[in-house]
Tab-separated table of C-alpha atoms in Angstrom:
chain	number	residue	atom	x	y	z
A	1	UNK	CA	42.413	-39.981	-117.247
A	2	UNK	CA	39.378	-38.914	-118.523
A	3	UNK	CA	38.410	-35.207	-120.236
A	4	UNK	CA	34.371	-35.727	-119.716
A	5	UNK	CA	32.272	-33.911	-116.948
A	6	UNK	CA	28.508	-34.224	-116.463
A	7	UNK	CA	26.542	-31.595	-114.222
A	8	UNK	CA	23.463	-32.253	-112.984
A	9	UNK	CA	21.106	-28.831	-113.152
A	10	UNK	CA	17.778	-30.517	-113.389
A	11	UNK	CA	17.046	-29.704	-109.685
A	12	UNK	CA	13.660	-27.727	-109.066
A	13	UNK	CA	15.683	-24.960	-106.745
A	14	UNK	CA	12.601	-25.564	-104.082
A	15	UNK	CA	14.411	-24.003	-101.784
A	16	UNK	CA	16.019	-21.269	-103.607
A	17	UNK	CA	12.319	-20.188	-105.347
A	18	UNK	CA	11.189	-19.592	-100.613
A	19	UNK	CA	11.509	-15.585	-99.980
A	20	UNK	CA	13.956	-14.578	-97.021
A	21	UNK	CA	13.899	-11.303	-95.446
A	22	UNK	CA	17.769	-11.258	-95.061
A	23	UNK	CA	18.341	-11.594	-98.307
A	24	UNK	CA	19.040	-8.200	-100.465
A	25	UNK	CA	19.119	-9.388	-104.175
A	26	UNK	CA	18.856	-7.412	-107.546
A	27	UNK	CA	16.007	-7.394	-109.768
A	28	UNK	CA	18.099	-9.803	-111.954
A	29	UNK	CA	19.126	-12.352	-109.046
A	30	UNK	CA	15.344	-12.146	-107.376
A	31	UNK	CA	14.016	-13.075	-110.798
A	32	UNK	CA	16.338	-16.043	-111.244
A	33	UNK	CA	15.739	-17.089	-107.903
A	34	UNK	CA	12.049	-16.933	-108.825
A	35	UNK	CA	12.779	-19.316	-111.426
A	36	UNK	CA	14.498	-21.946	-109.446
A	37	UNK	CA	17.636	-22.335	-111.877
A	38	UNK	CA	20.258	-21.725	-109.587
A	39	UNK	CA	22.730	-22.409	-112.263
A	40	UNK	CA	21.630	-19.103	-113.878
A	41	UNK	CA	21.675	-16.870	-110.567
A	42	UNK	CA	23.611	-13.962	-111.983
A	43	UNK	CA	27.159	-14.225	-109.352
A	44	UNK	CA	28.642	-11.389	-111.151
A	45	UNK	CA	28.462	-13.999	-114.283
A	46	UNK	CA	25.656	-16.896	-114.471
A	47	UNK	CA	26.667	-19.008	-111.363
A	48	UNK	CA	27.086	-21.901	-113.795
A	49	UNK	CA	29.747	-19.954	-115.560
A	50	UNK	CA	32.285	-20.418	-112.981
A	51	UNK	CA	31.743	-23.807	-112.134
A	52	UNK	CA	32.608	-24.737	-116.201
A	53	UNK	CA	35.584	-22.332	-115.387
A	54	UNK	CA	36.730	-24.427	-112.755
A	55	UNK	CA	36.390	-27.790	-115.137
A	56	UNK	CA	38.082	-26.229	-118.098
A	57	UNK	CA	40.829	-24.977	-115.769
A	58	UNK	CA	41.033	-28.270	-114.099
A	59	UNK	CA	41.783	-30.025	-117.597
A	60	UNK	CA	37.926	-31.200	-118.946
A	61	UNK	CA	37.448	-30.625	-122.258
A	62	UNK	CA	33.656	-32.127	-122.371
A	63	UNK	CA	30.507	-31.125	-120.198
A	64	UNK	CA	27.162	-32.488	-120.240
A	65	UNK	CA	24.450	-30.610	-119.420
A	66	UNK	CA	21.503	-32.439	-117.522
A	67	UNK	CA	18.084	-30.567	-118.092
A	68	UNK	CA	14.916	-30.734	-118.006
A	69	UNK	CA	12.657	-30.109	-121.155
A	70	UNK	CA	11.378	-26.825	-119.718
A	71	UNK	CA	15.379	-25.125	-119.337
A	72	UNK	CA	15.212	-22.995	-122.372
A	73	UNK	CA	17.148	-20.392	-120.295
A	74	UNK	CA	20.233	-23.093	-120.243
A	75	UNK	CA	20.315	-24.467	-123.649
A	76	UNK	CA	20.355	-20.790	-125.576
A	77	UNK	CA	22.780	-19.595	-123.157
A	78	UNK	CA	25.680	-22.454	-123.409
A	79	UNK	CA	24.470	-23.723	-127.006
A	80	UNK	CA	24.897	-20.135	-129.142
A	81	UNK	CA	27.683	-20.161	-131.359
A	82	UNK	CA	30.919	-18.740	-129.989
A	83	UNK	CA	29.729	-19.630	-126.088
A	84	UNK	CA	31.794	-22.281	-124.950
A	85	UNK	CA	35.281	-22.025	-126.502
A	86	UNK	CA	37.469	-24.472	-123.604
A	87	UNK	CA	35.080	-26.759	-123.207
A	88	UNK	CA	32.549	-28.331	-125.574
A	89	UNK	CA	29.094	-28.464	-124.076
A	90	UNK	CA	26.141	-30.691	-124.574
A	91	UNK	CA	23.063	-31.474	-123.286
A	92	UNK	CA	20.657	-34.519	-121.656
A	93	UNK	CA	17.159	-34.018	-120.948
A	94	UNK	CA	15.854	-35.454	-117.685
A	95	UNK	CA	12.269	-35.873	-118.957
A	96	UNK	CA	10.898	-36.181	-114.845
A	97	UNK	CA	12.356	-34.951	-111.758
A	98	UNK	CA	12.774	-38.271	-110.626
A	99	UNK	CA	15.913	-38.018	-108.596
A	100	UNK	CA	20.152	-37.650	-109.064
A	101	UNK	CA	20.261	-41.234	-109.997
A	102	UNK	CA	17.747	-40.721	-112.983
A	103	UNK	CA	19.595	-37.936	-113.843
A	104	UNK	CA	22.639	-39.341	-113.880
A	105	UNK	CA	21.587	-41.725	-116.387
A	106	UNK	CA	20.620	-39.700	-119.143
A	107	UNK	CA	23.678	-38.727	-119.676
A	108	UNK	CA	24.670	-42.322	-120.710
A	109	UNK	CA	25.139	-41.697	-123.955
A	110	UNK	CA	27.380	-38.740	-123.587
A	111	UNK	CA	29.862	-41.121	-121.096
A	112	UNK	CA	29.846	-43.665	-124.336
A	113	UNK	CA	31.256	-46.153	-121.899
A	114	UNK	CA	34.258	-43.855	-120.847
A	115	UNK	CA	34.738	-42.560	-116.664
A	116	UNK	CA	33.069	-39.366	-116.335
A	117	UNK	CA	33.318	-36.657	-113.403
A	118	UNK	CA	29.740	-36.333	-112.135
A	119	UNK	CA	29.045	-32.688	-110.121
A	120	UNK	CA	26.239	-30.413	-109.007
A	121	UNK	CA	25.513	-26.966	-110.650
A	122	UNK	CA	24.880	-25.329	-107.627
A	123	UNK	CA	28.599	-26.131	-105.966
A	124	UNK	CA	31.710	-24.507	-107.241
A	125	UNK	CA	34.490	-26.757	-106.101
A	126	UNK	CA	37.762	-26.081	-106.230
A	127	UNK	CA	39.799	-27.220	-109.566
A	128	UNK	CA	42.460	-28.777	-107.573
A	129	UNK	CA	39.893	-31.565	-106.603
A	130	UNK	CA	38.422	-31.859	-109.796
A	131	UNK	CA	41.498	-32.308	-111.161
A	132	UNK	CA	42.769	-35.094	-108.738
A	133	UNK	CA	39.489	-36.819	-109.913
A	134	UNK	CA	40.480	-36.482	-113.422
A	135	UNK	CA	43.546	-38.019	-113.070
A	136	UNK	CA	42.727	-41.037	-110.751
A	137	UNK	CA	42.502	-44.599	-111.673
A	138	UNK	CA	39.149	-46.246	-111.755
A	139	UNK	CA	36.249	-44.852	-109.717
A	140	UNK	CA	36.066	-42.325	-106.569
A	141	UNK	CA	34.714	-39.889	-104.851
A	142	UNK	CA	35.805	-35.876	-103.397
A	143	UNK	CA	35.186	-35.551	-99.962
A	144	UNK	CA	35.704	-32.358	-98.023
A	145	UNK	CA	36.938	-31.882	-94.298
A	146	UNK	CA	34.170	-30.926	-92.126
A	147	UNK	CA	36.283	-28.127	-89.980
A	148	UNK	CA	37.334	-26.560	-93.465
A	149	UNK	CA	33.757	-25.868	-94.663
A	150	UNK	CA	32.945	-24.468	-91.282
A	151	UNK	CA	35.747	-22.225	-91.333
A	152	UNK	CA	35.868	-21.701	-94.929
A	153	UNK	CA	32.827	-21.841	-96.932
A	154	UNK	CA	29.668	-20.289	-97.258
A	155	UNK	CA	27.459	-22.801	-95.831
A	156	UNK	CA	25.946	-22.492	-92.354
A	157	UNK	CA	26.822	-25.045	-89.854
A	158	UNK	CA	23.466	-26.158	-89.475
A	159	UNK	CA	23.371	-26.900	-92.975
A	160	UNK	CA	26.612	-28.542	-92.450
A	161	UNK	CA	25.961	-30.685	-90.374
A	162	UNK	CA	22.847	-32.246	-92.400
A	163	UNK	CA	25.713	-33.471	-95.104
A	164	UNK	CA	25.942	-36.656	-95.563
A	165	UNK	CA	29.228	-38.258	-93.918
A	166	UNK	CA	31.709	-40.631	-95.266
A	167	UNK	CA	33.057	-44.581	-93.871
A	168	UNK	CA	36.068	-45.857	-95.133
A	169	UNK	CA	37.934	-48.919	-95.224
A	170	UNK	CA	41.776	-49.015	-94.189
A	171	UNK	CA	42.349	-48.498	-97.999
A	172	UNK	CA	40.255	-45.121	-98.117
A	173	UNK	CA	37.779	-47.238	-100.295
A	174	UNK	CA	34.302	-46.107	-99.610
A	175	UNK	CA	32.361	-48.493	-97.459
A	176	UNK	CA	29.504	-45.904	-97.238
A	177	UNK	CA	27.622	-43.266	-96.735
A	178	UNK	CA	25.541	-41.824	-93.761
A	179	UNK	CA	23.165	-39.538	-95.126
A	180	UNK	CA	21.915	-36.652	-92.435
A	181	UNK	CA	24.030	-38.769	-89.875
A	182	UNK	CA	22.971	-38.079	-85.859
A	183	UNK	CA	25.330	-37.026	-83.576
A	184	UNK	CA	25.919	-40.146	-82.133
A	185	UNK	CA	27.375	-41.616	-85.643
A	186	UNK	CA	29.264	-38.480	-86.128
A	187	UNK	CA	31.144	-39.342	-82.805
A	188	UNK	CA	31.575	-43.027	-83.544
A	189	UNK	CA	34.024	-42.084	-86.488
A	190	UNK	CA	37.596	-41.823	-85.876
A	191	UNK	CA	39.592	-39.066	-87.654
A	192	UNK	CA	38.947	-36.245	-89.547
A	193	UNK	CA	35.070	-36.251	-90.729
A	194	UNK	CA	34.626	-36.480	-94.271
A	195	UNK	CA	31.675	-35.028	-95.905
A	196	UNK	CA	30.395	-35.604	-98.943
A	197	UNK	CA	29.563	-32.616	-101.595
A	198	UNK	CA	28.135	-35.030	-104.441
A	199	UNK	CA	31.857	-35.008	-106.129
A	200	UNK	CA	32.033	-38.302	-107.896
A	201	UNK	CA	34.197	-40.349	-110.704
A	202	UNK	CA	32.131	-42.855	-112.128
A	203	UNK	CA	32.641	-45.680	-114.060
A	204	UNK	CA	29.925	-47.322	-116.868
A	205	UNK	CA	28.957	-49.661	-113.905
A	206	UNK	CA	26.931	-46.748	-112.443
A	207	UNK	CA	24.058	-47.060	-115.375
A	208	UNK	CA	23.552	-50.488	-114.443
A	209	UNK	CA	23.514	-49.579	-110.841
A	210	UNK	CA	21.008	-46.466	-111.422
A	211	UNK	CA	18.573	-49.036	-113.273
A	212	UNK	CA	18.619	-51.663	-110.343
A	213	UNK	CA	17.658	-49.481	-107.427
A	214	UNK	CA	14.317	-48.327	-106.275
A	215	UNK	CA	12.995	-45.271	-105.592
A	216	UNK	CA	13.830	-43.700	-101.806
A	217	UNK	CA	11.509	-43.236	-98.793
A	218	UNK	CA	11.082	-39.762	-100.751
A	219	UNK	CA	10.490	-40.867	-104.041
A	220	UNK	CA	13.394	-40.495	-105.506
A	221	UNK	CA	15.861	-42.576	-107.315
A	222	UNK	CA	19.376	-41.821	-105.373
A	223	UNK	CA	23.036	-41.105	-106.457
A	224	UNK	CA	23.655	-42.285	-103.328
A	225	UNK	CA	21.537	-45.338	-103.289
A	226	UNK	CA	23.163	-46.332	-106.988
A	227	UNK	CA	26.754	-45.861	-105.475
A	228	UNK	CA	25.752	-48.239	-102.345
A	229	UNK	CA	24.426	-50.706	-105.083
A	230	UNK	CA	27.584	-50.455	-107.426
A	231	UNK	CA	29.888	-51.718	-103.762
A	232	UNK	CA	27.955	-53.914	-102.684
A	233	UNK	CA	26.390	-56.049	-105.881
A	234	UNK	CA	28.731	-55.254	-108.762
A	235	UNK	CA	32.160	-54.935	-106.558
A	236	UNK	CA	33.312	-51.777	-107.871
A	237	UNK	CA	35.790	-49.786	-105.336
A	238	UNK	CA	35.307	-45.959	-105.307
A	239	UNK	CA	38.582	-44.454	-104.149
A	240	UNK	CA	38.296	-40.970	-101.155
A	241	UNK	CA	40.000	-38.414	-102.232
A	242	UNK	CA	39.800	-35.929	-99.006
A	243	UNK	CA	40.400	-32.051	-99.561
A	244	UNK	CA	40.814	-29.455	-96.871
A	245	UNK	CA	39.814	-26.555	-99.432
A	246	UNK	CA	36.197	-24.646	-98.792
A	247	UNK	CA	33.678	-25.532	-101.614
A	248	UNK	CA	31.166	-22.955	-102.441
A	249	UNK	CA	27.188	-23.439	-102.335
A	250	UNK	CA	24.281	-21.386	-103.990
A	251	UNK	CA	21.103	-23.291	-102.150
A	252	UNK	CA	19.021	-20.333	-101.284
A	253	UNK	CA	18.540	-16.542	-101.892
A	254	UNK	CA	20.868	-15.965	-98.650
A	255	UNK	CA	23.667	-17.638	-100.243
A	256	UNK	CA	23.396	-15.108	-103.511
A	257	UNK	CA	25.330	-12.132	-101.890
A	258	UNK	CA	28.029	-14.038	-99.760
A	259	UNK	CA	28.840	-16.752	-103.158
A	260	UNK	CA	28.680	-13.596	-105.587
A	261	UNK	CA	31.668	-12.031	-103.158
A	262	UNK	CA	33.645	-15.241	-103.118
A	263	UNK	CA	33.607	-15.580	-106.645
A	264	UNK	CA	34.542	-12.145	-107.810
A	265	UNK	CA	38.628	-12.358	-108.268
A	266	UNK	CA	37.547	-15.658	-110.612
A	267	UNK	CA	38.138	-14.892	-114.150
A	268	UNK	CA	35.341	-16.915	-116.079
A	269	UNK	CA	37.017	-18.522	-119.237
A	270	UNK	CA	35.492	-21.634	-120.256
């Protein structure tokens, strides 16, 4: 079991800083959104505030904070006195945009060798999967039923069905991952289809992975990539967890209004 979360909120929020038309935001929210830090859109609360709700209530005790040296807006917020009083809350500096791998591992010193839950800041996910996660043995991985977040979540289908997609072995051990799969690989798998939502357990294995990979046909160093590594070269087994419960996602100024609705029964307490 393991009390230690890290969240990655280094992302440059490309596309939440595009205008939309559709989307009707306060002066508050449009000037977040102008920023790029989703984790700060105002939901009713900071969007980030729920998601360290949902850790706290899910049983972690420490969060890690990936930022990057310019997220002022972050550190004063969750490191004044008297912020934080379920959770204890530090901070890692990504020093480059260079990707979710790189980010990943600057939070090596926080994990101190221990199994950490790894999560975005722009997802709130329910605390009944991060708590399964907690509990398991070893490494793994949430993954989400593709009918449920049509039916459930926020998300657009044709956002949707851009999410990377899951392969299993008989054991539910991750084989791997299809990133933006095509239709014709989405109709090859048998079963329920499993979509990924960047929930992960990791292990200290994953450092060594996220220093042995190169960068992506984007230029990127990738979770994804690092995980693929860590099966294949270092033998490590990442255990599926699947969920049919919606997960929440604040990608661009039309998401603002519909998360902000979703998440206003949640009582923040973190």
């Amino acid at each position: 079991m393991t009390d230690k979360a890290v969240i990655l909120a280094r992302g440059l929020g490309t596309r939440m800083r595009k205008d939309s038309d559709s989307a009707h935001l306060s002066k508050s929210q449009s000037s977040a959104a102008d920023a790029g830090v989703k984790a700060m859109i105002p939901t009713g609360r900071p969007f980030l505030d729920y998601v360290l709700t949902a850790l706290a209530d899910a049983g972690y005790r420490r969060a890690c904070l990936v930022i990057g040296p310019e997220h002022d807006s972050i550190r004063d917020y969750y490191g004044q006195k008297g912020a934080c009083r379920r959770l204890g809350v530090e901070f890692a500096v990504q020093v480059e945009p260079r990707g979710t791998a790189d980010a990943v591992a600057a939070a090596e010193t926080f994990a101190a060798g221990d199994h950490f839950l790894m999560i975005n800041s722009d997802n709130y996910y329910p605390p009944e999967a991060l708590s399964a996660l907690r509990e398991l043995p070893g490494s793994g991985l949430a993954v989400f039923d593709r009918e449920t977040l049509l039916a459930g979540s926020n998300i657009p289908p044709e956002r949707i069905n851009k999410f990377a997609v899951i392969q299993f072995d008989a054991e539910r051990n991750l084989l791997r991952i299809l990133e933006k799969p095509q239709p014709e690989q989405i109709s090859a798998l048998t079963g329920p289809i499993c979509i990924s939502m960047n929930c992960w357990r990791f292990g200290p294995e994953i450092f060594q992975a996220c220093r042995s990979i190169s960068p992506s046909p984007r230029g990127e160093m990738e979770i994804t990539d690092a995980v693929q590594y860590a099966i294949d070269s270092l033998g490590v087994k990442f255990r599926s967890m699947s969920f049919q419960v919606p997960v929440l996602d604040l990608s661009s100024r039309d998401d603002i209004a519909e998360v902000a609705k979703r998440l206003a029964d949640v009582k923040v307490s973190f």
